[in-house]
């Protein structure tokens, strides 16, 4: 059978995805592996597509095949007493979190996810604002089932909250931007949601970070700084009394940045306040104190501006990455900046999973 | 030059051990397997490690990194002629960054000493295996060590931001970094828990955790292990994640009580110790909630520590469990498997049955909140054939855990102990992917050959396998 015939059962349409010769949606991870196997045979470039919310990272891929995960949409298993959920990659973050909230649990994914999927959030390594308290998303991926670039289905990790069995492939998949394969499903470590939550507006985020005991987040935006707390009523009252701020009930997260260009500065957390001073007054930003992530949105930034920010970040042992880039910044500004010294090793690791190079080829730093 | 001459040239005679008796000491770790060591090197610097790796390779010998040797899975036991690199002298705590809450440390730093060192800054290093007063941070990185506080804090991998590693080519690479999410693949995550098979870790950037302003310990006693397990589930489903949640069974409680007189109720079938941490008012409120959950689940005794000294004594009791075993028998085998929390009772019952079947004294003291079981079999190695029974029982416990949806190891690692059981949980294609990943770092198996992955894991030839290929 020819390729068109072989891919016909998977044909689909995906709004917002780039044009490609084939746009397909496998209904299972085995089908995803079959598609990747065909791609290997024909030397096709495959771009994996979740919700399309974080496709702006890294070098562009001109795909022959767009592989959408939207048919991988099942909640496979959820054991509330074990705080573990097994979920397919194409499930929307919002759908999953709504479901988990029925029993007071959360996978601590993005607070305002838009159309993002679970698999896409993992592939892009999106940790959300609550990282200060709950750690990065990679620490919640217990098990991963993946269709690797060479068309095989592998499973790594396990459905238990603690595991020292073999190499940590689930964490390796986190932030790999689809360069190793297609994530089919994952087991996620869940957290119980505390009964009470508060947002406390403060003057000085650095001081607040030093004062509060392990807050959920300390965020600074153009307009205000706030400490996010959770816990028992007693614990909240005690913490708020020490903070000298204005209390609001619940967690009031900042609006997502909807600018043409969204850049993310990542620096050692002690440099967060200094990084904020590098942001032009006319841009919007949200800085996560204690984490070292500063998200910056602008409709007017030039490639010179972006390069200046990157220079500052790299000089402070950090990086500046692109989440979304206006067309006029595409020349004169590299999406990654200085590639890591380990690019050669990264290439060999990619080859171990994707020897032919069909999965998002060239997307990672150093063109890996 | 001979291997010894080259190494002596580099390190001097005092830091190259080739006397049979001294080498004998390094032939074993905390587990039960023994191997033969060709030569032991004690480097002081990363560049010495680079040179040792190069010299060993020139002489065609593999390299085995070792920390304090407290590992329980034989991860640091050589399976054939090898050069051992013992990293305990590289024990410098470099600058502690109080504001970012990180520190670069040598792999030889003792786990507990790191927390003691950072105490003045109100910080500690969260992973706290029971061996924390002797084990090293480098060894913890190798095994992705856990401890009592993993339930709330995660294992070593969540507390290591970067490692400096000497590769098989003798290159020095830094995996991970100070800033969140360094660009590119997260190779740091692969290095942690790799059991010395990918390179020699020569520096570690650790994440430090704030000391809690307040803490409270509860002792909850049950006349039925089922009620104890139900309490564990109920605490967590009520939205409380205690700092630690540990269970001891009757045999353990009796042994510990004889040994440290912690005031444990020896008539109980199971004792739970729960540690609540946070701000003082929050801790008090949560401790009361935990106490009422325990009562609602049939606890026969609920005590809240009346003083920090009492709490410390209870925890000393918990941490002395392995020492207390000596009353029962001179040797013990400490196991490590993980099961879903909801399967604890079912698997514990199976563990007791296995103990009876092989006529072994089975003690259980474990991280209940994580579902991380540590069945301990006490025995006397002078008894003929006893080790065979211990090994057979150990394998049956693994099988029972896997059957319940669990994993081979929660925090000790695979090493040599569980290498040949990997096939119980992973298929040939899964193992092949792991073997390829290892090959990407160390194609010639210079580091710790024969560990973690069973022989034949690399089941396909280079390149893409034919569709439908079988192992």
Short mmCIF file of N, CA, C and O in Angstrom, two decimals, chain A residues 212-327:
data_model
loop_
_atom_site.label_atom_id
_atom_site.label_comp_id
_atom_site.label_asym_id
_atom_site.label_seq_id
_atom_site.Cartn_x
_atom_site.Cartn_y
_atom_site.Cartn_z
N UNK A 212 7.55 34.76 54.43
CA UNK A 212 6.55 33.68 54.41
C UNK A 212 7.24 32.33 54.50
O UNK A 212 8.34 32.15 53.98
N UNK A 213 6.59 31.36 55.14
CA UNK A 213 7.14 30.01 55.18
C UNK A 213 6.60 29.21 53.99
O UNK A 213 5.42 28.91 53.92
N UNK A 214 7.46 28.91 53.07
CA UNK A 214 7.17 28.08 51.90
C UNK A 214 5.82 28.40 51.25
O UNK A 214 4.91 27.55 51.19
N UNK A 215 5.69 29.63 50.75
CA UNK A 215 4.44 29.98 50.07
C UNK A 215 4.27 29.21 48.76
O UNK A 215 5.24 28.62 48.26
N UNK A 216 3.07 29.24 48.21
CA UNK A 216 2.79 28.56 46.94
C UNK A 216 3.51 29.31 45.81
O UNK A 216 4.04 28.70 44.88
N UNK A 217 3.47 30.63 45.86
CA UNK A 217 4.14 31.45 44.84
C UNK A 217 4.32 32.86 45.39
O UNK A 217 3.57 33.29 46.28
N UNK A 218 5.34 33.55 44.86
CA UNK A 218 5.49 34.99 45.10
C UNK A 218 5.68 35.61 43.72
O UNK A 218 6.72 35.42 43.09
N UNK A 219 4.65 36.31 43.25
CA UNK A 219 4.68 36.83 41.89
C UNK A 219 4.70 38.34 41.89
O UNK A 219 4.03 38.99 42.71
N UNK A 220 5.46 38.89 40.96
CA UNK A 220 5.52 40.34 40.78
C UNK A 220 5.15 40.65 39.33
O UNK A 220 5.71 40.07 38.40
N UNK A 221 4.20 41.57 39.14
CA UNK A 221 3.86 42.03 37.80
C UNK A 221 4.07 43.54 37.74
O UNK A 221 4.45 44.15 38.75
N UNK A 222 3.79 44.14 36.58
CA UNK A 222 3.93 45.60 36.45
C UNK A 222 3.12 46.32 37.51
O UNK A 222 3.52 47.35 38.01
N UNK A 223 1.95 45.75 37.83
CA UNK A 223 1.03 46.50 38.69
C UNK A 223 1.12 46.15 40.16
O UNK A 223 0.84 46.99 41.00
N UNK A 224 1.52 44.92 40.52
CA UNK A 224 1.47 44.55 41.94
C UNK A 224 2.34 43.33 42.20
O UNK A 224 2.74 42.61 41.28
N UNK A 225 2.60 43.12 43.50
CA UNK A 225 3.26 41.89 43.93
C UNK A 225 2.34 41.17 44.89
O UNK A 225 1.64 41.81 45.67
N UNK A 226 2.38 39.84 44.84
CA UNK A 226 1.47 39.09 45.71
C UNK A 226 2.11 37.78 46.15
O UNK A 226 2.92 37.18 45.43
N UNK A 227 1.73 37.38 47.38
CA UNK A 227 2.14 36.10 47.92
C UNK A 227 0.92 35.18 47.89
O UNK A 227 -0.17 35.60 48.30
N UNK A 228 1.11 33.96 47.40
CA UNK A 228 0.01 33.00 47.29
C UNK A 228 0.20 31.93 48.36
O UNK A 228 1.27 31.35 48.48
N UNK A 229 -0.85 31.74 49.16
CA UNK A 229 -0.75 30.82 50.29
C UNK A 229 -1.87 29.79 50.25
O UNK A 229 -2.94 30.06 49.71
N UNK A 230 -1.61 28.61 50.83
CA UNK A 230 -2.64 27.58 50.98
C UNK A 230 -2.46 26.92 52.33
O UNK A 230 -1.34 26.89 52.84
N UNK A 231 -3.51 26.35 52.86
CA UNK A 231 -3.37 25.59 54.10
C UNK A 231 -4.62 25.65 54.94
O UNK A 231 -5.70 25.99 54.45
N UNK A 232 -4.45 25.31 56.21
CA UNK A 232 -5.58 25.43 57.13
C UNK A 232 -5.82 26.91 57.41
O UNK A 232 -4.94 27.75 57.20
N UNK A 233 -7.02 27.23 57.90
CA UNK A 233 -7.35 28.60 58.26
C UNK A 233 -6.33 29.19 59.24
O UNK A 233 -5.87 30.31 59.10
N UNK A 234 -5.97 28.35 60.23
CA UNK A 234 -5.05 28.80 61.27
C UNK A 234 -3.70 29.17 60.65
O UNK A 234 -3.10 30.20 61.01
N UNK A 235 -3.21 28.31 59.74
CA UNK A 235 -1.90 28.56 59.13
C UNK A 235 -1.95 29.83 58.29
O UNK A 235 -1.01 30.63 58.29
N UNK A 236 -3.05 30.02 57.55
CA UNK A 236 -3.17 31.21 56.70
C UNK A 236 -3.16 32.48 57.55
O UNK A 236 -2.43 33.43 57.26
N UNK A 237 -3.97 32.49 58.61
CA UNK A 237 -4.04 33.68 59.48
C UNK A 237 -2.66 34.03 60.02
O UNK A 237 -2.25 35.18 60.04
N UNK A 238 -1.95 32.99 60.46
CA UNK A 238 -0.64 33.20 61.06
C UNK A 238 0.35 33.78 60.03
O UNK A 238 1.08 34.73 60.31
N UNK A 239 0.32 33.22 58.82
CA UNK A 239 1.24 33.70 57.78
C UNK A 239 0.89 35.13 57.35
O UNK A 239 1.76 35.97 57.16
N UNK A 240 -0.40 35.39 57.19
CA UNK A 240 -0.82 36.69 56.70
C UNK A 240 -0.48 37.78 57.73
O UNK A 240 -0.04 38.87 57.37
N UNK A 241 -0.61 37.45 59.01
CA UNK A 241 -0.27 38.42 60.05
C UNK A 241 1.19 38.84 59.95
O UNK A 241 1.55 39.98 60.23
N UNK A 242 2.05 37.90 59.52
CA UNK A 242 3.48 38.22 59.46
C UNK A 242 3.84 39.01 58.19
O UNK A 242 4.93 39.54 58.08
N UNK A 243 2.91 39.05 57.22
CA UNK A 243 3.26 39.61 55.91
C UNK A 243 2.95 41.09 55.75
O UNK A 243 3.49 41.75 54.87
N UNK A 244 2.04 41.62 56.54
CA UNK A 244 1.70 43.02 56.42
C UNK A 244 1.23 43.35 55.00
O UNK A 244 1.80 44.19 54.31
N UNK A 245 0.18 42.66 54.56
CA UNK A 245 -0.35 42.90 53.22
C UNK A 245 -1.86 42.89 53.22
O UNK A 245 -2.49 42.79 54.28
N UNK A 246 -2.44 42.97 52.03
CA UNK A 246 -3.90 42.97 51.91
C UNK A 246 -4.36 41.62 51.40
O UNK A 246 -3.89 41.13 50.37
N UNK A 247 -5.29 41.01 52.14
CA UNK A 247 -5.70 39.64 51.84
C UNK A 247 -6.90 39.58 50.91
O UNK A 247 -7.85 40.35 51.05
N UNK A 248 -6.85 38.67 49.94
CA UNK A 248 -8.04 38.32 49.17
C UNK A 248 -8.18 36.81 49.22
O UNK A 248 -7.17 36.10 49.29
N UNK A 249 -9.41 36.31 49.23
CA UNK A 249 -9.60 34.87 49.29
C UNK A 249 -9.32 34.23 47.93
O UNK A 249 -9.56 34.83 46.89
N UNK A 250 -8.82 33.01 47.95
CA UNK A 250 -8.55 32.29 46.71
C UNK A 250 -7.22 32.71 46.09
O UNK A 250 -6.54 33.61 46.59
N UNK A 251 -6.85 32.05 45.02
CA UNK A 251 -5.62 32.39 44.31
C UNK A 251 -5.98 33.20 43.06
O UNK A 251 -6.62 32.69 42.16
N UNK A 252 -5.58 34.45 43.04
CA UNK A 252 -5.88 35.32 41.90
C UNK A 252 -4.64 35.39 41.01
O UNK A 252 -3.71 36.15 41.28
N UNK A 253 -4.63 34.55 39.98
CA UNK A 253 -3.43 34.45 39.12
C UNK A 253 -3.40 35.59 38.13
O UNK A 253 -4.44 36.05 37.67
N UNK A 254 -2.23 36.06 37.76
CA UNK A 254 -2.13 37.13 36.77
C UNK A 254 -2.64 36.65 35.40
O UNK A 254 -2.56 35.46 35.09
N UNK A 255 -3.14 37.59 34.61
CA UNK A 255 -3.61 37.25 33.26
C UNK A 255 -2.44 36.75 32.42
O UNK A 255 -1.31 37.26 32.55
N UNK A 256 -2.69 35.77 31.54
CA UNK A 256 -1.61 35.32 30.65
C UNK A 256 -1.17 36.47 29.73
O UNK A 256 -1.98 37.34 29.40
N UNK A 257 0.08 36.46 29.33
CA UNK A 257 0.60 37.50 28.43
C UNK A 257 0.12 37.17 27.02
O UNK A 257 0.35 36.06 26.52
N UNK A 258 -0.58 38.13 26.37
CA UNK A 258 -1.13 37.82 25.04
C UNK A 258 -0.43 38.65 23.94
O UNK A 258 -1.00 38.91 22.90
N UNK A 259 0.81 39.05 24.21
CA UNK A 259 1.54 39.90 23.27
C UNK A 259 2.06 39.11 22.07
O UNK A 259 2.10 37.89 22.09
N UNK A 260 2.49 39.86 21.05
CA UNK A 260 3.06 39.22 19.85
C UNK A 260 4.33 38.46 20.19
O UNK A 260 4.67 37.47 19.56
N UNK A 261 5.06 39.02 21.13
CA UNK A 261 6.30 38.38 21.55
C UNK A 261 6.24 38.09 23.04
O UNK A 261 5.93 38.97 23.84
N UNK A 262 6.49 36.83 23.39
CA UNK A 262 6.58 36.45 24.80
C UNK A 262 7.92 35.76 25.00
O UNK A 262 8.22 34.74 24.37
N UNK A 263 8.73 36.34 25.86
CA UNK A 263 10.05 35.79 26.15
C UNK A 263 10.07 35.34 27.61
O UNK A 263 9.40 35.93 28.46
N UNK A 264 10.84 34.31 27.87
CA UNK A 264 10.94 33.83 29.25
C UNK A 264 12.40 33.85 29.67
O UNK A 264 13.24 33.18 29.06
N UNK A 265 12.69 34.68 30.68
CA UNK A 265 14.04 34.73 31.21
C UNK A 265 14.13 33.75 32.37
O UNK A 265 13.23 33.70 33.21
N UNK A 266 15.19 32.95 32.38
CA UNK A 266 15.39 31.98 33.48
C UNK A 266 16.76 32.25 34.08
O UNK A 266 17.78 32.12 33.39
N UNK A 267 16.77 32.64 35.34
CA UNK A 267 18.04 32.96 36.02
C UNK A 267 18.06 32.32 37.41
O UNK A 267 17.00 31.96 37.94
N UNK A 268 19.25 32.17 38.00
CA UNK A 268 19.29 31.71 39.39
C UNK A 268 18.39 32.61 40.23
O UNK A 268 18.39 33.82 40.04
N UNK A 269 17.64 32.03 41.15
CA UNK A 269 16.54 32.79 41.76
C UNK A 269 17.00 34.05 42.49
O UNK A 269 16.25 35.01 42.59
N UNK A 270 18.26 34.08 42.97
CA UNK A 270 18.71 35.29 43.67
C UNK A 270 18.75 36.51 42.74
O UNK A 270 18.77 37.64 43.21
N UNK A 271 18.77 36.27 41.42
CA UNK A 271 18.83 37.38 40.47
C UNK A 271 17.44 37.87 40.01
O UNK A 271 17.36 38.71 39.12
N UNK A 272 16.38 37.32 40.57
CA UNK A 272 15.04 37.64 40.06
C UNK A 272 14.76 39.14 40.10
O UNK A 272 14.33 39.74 39.10
N UNK A 273 15.01 39.76 41.25
CA UNK A 273 14.69 41.19 41.38
C UNK A 273 15.53 42.01 40.40
O UNK A 273 15.03 42.95 39.77
N UNK A 274 16.80 41.65 40.24
CA UNK A 274 17.66 42.37 39.30
C UNK A 274 17.18 42.17 37.86
O UNK A 274 17.22 43.10 37.04
N UNK A 275 16.69 40.97 37.56
CA UNK A 275 16.19 40.70 36.20
C UNK A 275 15.01 41.60 35.88
O UNK A 275 14.87 42.08 34.75
N UNK A 276 14.18 41.83 36.88
CA UNK A 276 13.00 42.67 36.67
C UNK A 276 13.41 44.09 36.24
O UNK A 276 12.75 44.72 35.41
N UNK A 277 14.54 44.56 36.76
CA UNK A 277 14.99 45.92 36.39
C UNK A 277 15.43 45.99 34.93
O UNK A 277 15.59 47.09 34.39
N UNK A 278 15.65 44.84 34.30
CA UNK A 278 16.06 44.83 32.89
C UNK A 278 14.86 44.96 31.94
O UNK A 278 15.03 45.10 30.74
N UNK A 279 13.66 44.84 32.48
CA UNK A 279 12.45 44.87 31.65
C UNK A 279 12.06 46.32 31.39
O UNK A 279 11.96 47.12 32.32
N UNK A 280 11.86 46.67 30.11
CA UNK A 280 11.46 48.05 29.75
C UNK A 280 10.09 48.37 30.36
O UNK A 280 9.24 47.48 30.49
N UNK A 281 9.90 49.65 30.68
CA UNK A 281 8.65 50.08 31.32
C UNK A 281 7.41 49.77 30.47
O UNK A 281 6.33 49.50 30.99
N UNK A 282 7.59 49.82 29.16
CA UNK A 282 6.41 49.66 28.29
C UNK A 282 6.03 48.18 28.09
O UNK A 282 5.02 47.88 27.46
N UNK A 283 6.84 47.25 28.60
CA UNK A 283 6.53 45.83 28.43
C UNK A 283 5.78 45.33 29.65
O UNK A 283 5.83 45.92 30.72
N UNK A 284 5.10 44.21 29.48
CA UNK A 284 4.45 43.57 30.62
C UNK A 284 5.32 42.40 31.08
O UNK A 284 6.00 41.77 30.27
N UNK A 285 5.26 42.14 32.35
CA UNK A 285 6.04 41.00 32.84
C UNK A 285 5.35 40.38 34.05
O UNK A 285 4.50 40.98 34.69
N UNK A 286 5.77 39.14 34.32
CA UNK A 286 5.41 38.50 35.58
C UNK A 286 6.63 37.70 36.03
O UNK A 286 7.12 36.84 35.30
N UNK A 287 7.12 38.03 37.21
CA UNK A 287 8.33 37.39 37.72
C UNK A 287 7.97 36.47 38.88
O UNK A 287 7.24 36.86 39.79
N UNK A 288 8.49 35.25 38.83
CA UNK A 288 8.27 34.29 39.92
C UNK A 288 9.48 34.35 40.85
O UNK A 288 10.54 33.78 40.56
N UNK A 289 9.34 35.06 41.96
CA UNK A 289 10.42 35.15 42.94
C UNK A 289 10.62 33.80 43.62
O UNK A 289 9.67 33.08 43.86
N UNK A 290 11.89 33.51 43.91
CA UNK A 290 12.22 32.22 44.52
C UNK A 290 12.37 31.11 43.48
O UNK A 290 12.86 30.04 43.78
N UNK A 291 11.93 31.38 42.24
CA UNK A 291 12.05 30.40 41.15
C UNK A 291 13.10 30.88 40.14
O UNK A 291 13.95 30.11 39.71
N UNK A 292 13.02 32.17 39.80
CA UNK A 292 13.96 32.71 38.82
C UNK A 292 13.42 32.71 37.40
O UNK A 292 14.19 32.73 36.44
N UNK A 293 12.09 32.66 37.27
CA UNK A 293 11.49 32.72 35.94
C UNK A 293 10.78 34.06 35.79
O UNK A 293 9.96 34.44 36.63
N UNK A 294 11.13 34.80 34.71
CA UNK A 294 10.51 36.09 34.46
C UNK A 294 9.90 36.03 33.06
O UNK A 294 10.61 35.92 32.07
N UNK A 295 8.58 36.08 33.00
CA UNK A 295 7.89 36.04 31.71
C UNK A 295 7.66 37.47 31.25
O UNK A 295 7.19 38.31 32.02
N UNK A 296 7.99 37.74 29.98
CA UNK A 296 7.96 39.10 29.48
C UNK A 296 7.14 39.14 28.19
O UNK A 296 7.36 38.34 27.29
N UNK A 297 6.19 40.07 28.13
CA UNK A 297 5.37 40.23 26.92
C UNK A 297 5.55 41.62 26.33
O UNK A 297 5.57 42.61 27.06
N UNK A 298 5.69 41.70 25.00
CA UNK A 298 5.84 43.00 24.35
C UNK A 298 5.33 42.94 22.93
O UNK A 298 5.47 41.91 22.25
N UNK A 299 4.72 44.02 22.50
CA UNK A 299 4.34 44.13 21.08
C UNK A 299 5.32 45.00 20.31
O UNK A 299 5.20 45.13 19.10
N UNK A 300 6.28 45.59 21.02
CA UNK A 300 7.18 46.56 20.36
C UNK A 300 8.65 46.17 20.44
O UNK A 300 9.48 46.82 19.81
N UNK A 301 8.98 45.13 21.19
CA UNK A 301 10.40 44.81 21.39
C UNK A 301 11.08 44.51 20.05
O UNK A 301 10.50 43.87 19.18
N UNK A 302 12.32 44.97 19.91
CA UNK A 302 13.10 44.70 18.71
C UNK A 302 14.04 43.54 18.98
O UNK A 302 14.20 43.11 20.13
N UNK A 303 14.69 43.05 17.93
CA UNK A 303 15.65 41.97 18.15
C UNK A 303 16.83 42.46 18.99
O UNK A 303 17.40 41.68 19.75
N UNK A 304 17.16 43.74 18.89
CA UNK A 304 18.22 44.29 19.76
C UNK A 304 17.82 44.20 21.22
O UNK A 304 18.63 43.84 22.09
N UNK A 305 16.55 44.56 21.50
CA UNK A 305 16.06 44.46 22.88
C UNK A 305 16.19 43.03 23.39
O UNK A 305 16.66 42.78 24.50
N UNK A 306 15.73 42.10 22.54
CA UNK A 306 15.72 40.70 22.95
C UNK A 306 17.15 40.20 23.17
O UNK A 306 17.44 39.49 24.13
N UNK A 307 18.07 40.61 22.28
CA UNK A 307 19.46 40.18 22.43
C UNK A 307 20.09 40.76 23.69
O UNK A 307 20.91 40.12 24.35
N UNK A 308 19.70 42.02 24.01
CA UNK A 308 20.24 42.65 25.22
C UNK A 308 19.78 41.87 26.46
O UNK A 308 20.57 41.58 27.36
N UNK A 309 18.51 41.51 26.49
CA UNK A 309 17.98 40.72 27.62
C UNK A 309 18.70 39.38 27.74
O UNK A 309 19.05 38.93 28.83
N UNK A 310 18.90 38.75 26.58
CA UNK A 310 19.57 37.45 26.60
C UNK A 310 21.00 37.58 27.12
O UNK A 310 21.44 36.76 27.94
N UNK A 311 21.67 38.62 26.66
CA UNK A 311 23.05 38.82 27.10
C UNK A 311 23.09 38.93 28.63
O UNK A 311 23.95 38.34 29.28
N UNK A 312 22.13 39.68 29.15
CA UNK A 312 22.08 39.86 30.61
C UNK A 312 21.83 38.52 31.29
O UNK A 312 22.50 38.15 32.25
N UNK A 313 20.85 37.78 30.76
CA UNK A 313 20.49 36.49 31.37
C UNK A 313 21.67 35.52 31.33
O UNK A 313 22.00 34.88 32.33
N UNK A 314 22.33 35.42 30.18
CA UNK A 314 23.45 34.47 30.05
C UNK A 314 24.62 34.89 30.93
O UNK A 314 25.32 34.04 31.49
N UNK A 315 24.82 36.21 31.08
CA UNK A 315 25.89 36.68 31.96
C UNK A 315 25.60 36.35 33.42
O UNK A 315 26.49 36.38 34.26
N UNK A 316 24.34 36.07 33.73
CA UNK A 316 23.96 35.70 35.09
C UNK A 316 23.64 34.21 35.20
O UNK A 316 22.77 33.81 35.97
N UNK A 317 24.33 33.39 34.40
CA UNK A 317 24.16 31.94 34.42
C UNK A 317 22.75 31.49 34.08
O UNK A 317 22.27 30.48 34.59
N UNK A 318 22.07 32.26 33.26
CA UNK A 318 20.71 31.90 32.89
C UNK A 318 20.54 31.82 31.39
O UNK A 318 21.51 31.65 30.64
N UNK A 319 19.30 31.92 30.96
CA UNK A 319 18.99 31.83 29.53
C UNK A 319 17.74 32.66 29.25
O UNK A 319 17.01 33.03 30.17
N UNK A 320 17.56 32.98 27.98
CA UNK A 320 16.33 33.64 27.55
C UNK A 320 15.73 32.78 26.45
O UNK A 320 16.38 32.52 25.44
N UNK A 321 14.52 32.27 26.66
CA UNK A 321 13.89 31.43 25.65
C UNK A 321 12.64 32.11 25.11
O UNK A 321 12.10 33.04 25.70
N UNK A 322 12.24 31.63 23.96
CA UNK A 322 11.12 32.24 23.24
C UNK A 322 9.88 31.39 23.40
O UNK A 322 9.92 30.18 23.14
N UNK A 323 8.79 32.00 23.83
CA UNK A 323 7.53 31.27 23.83
C UNK A 323 6.71 31.64 22.60
O UNK A 323 6.02 30.83 22.01
N UNK A 324 6.80 32.92 22.24
CA UNK A 324 6.10 33.39 21.03
C UNK A 324 6.94 34.53 20.47
O UNK A 324 7.47 35.34 21.24
N UNK A 325 7.06 34.59 19.12
CA UNK A 325 7.95 35.58 18.53
C UNK A 325 7.25 36.32 17.39
O UNK A 325 6.71 35.70 16.48
N UNK A 326 7.24 37.66 17.49
CA UNK A 326 6.66 38.46 16.40
C UNK A 326 7.50 38.26 15.15
O UNK A 326 8.71 38.02 15.22
N UNK A 327 6.83 38.36 13.97
CA UNK A 327 7.51 38.08 12.71
C UNK A 327 8.78 38.91 12.52
O UNK A 327 9.79 38.41 12.05
#
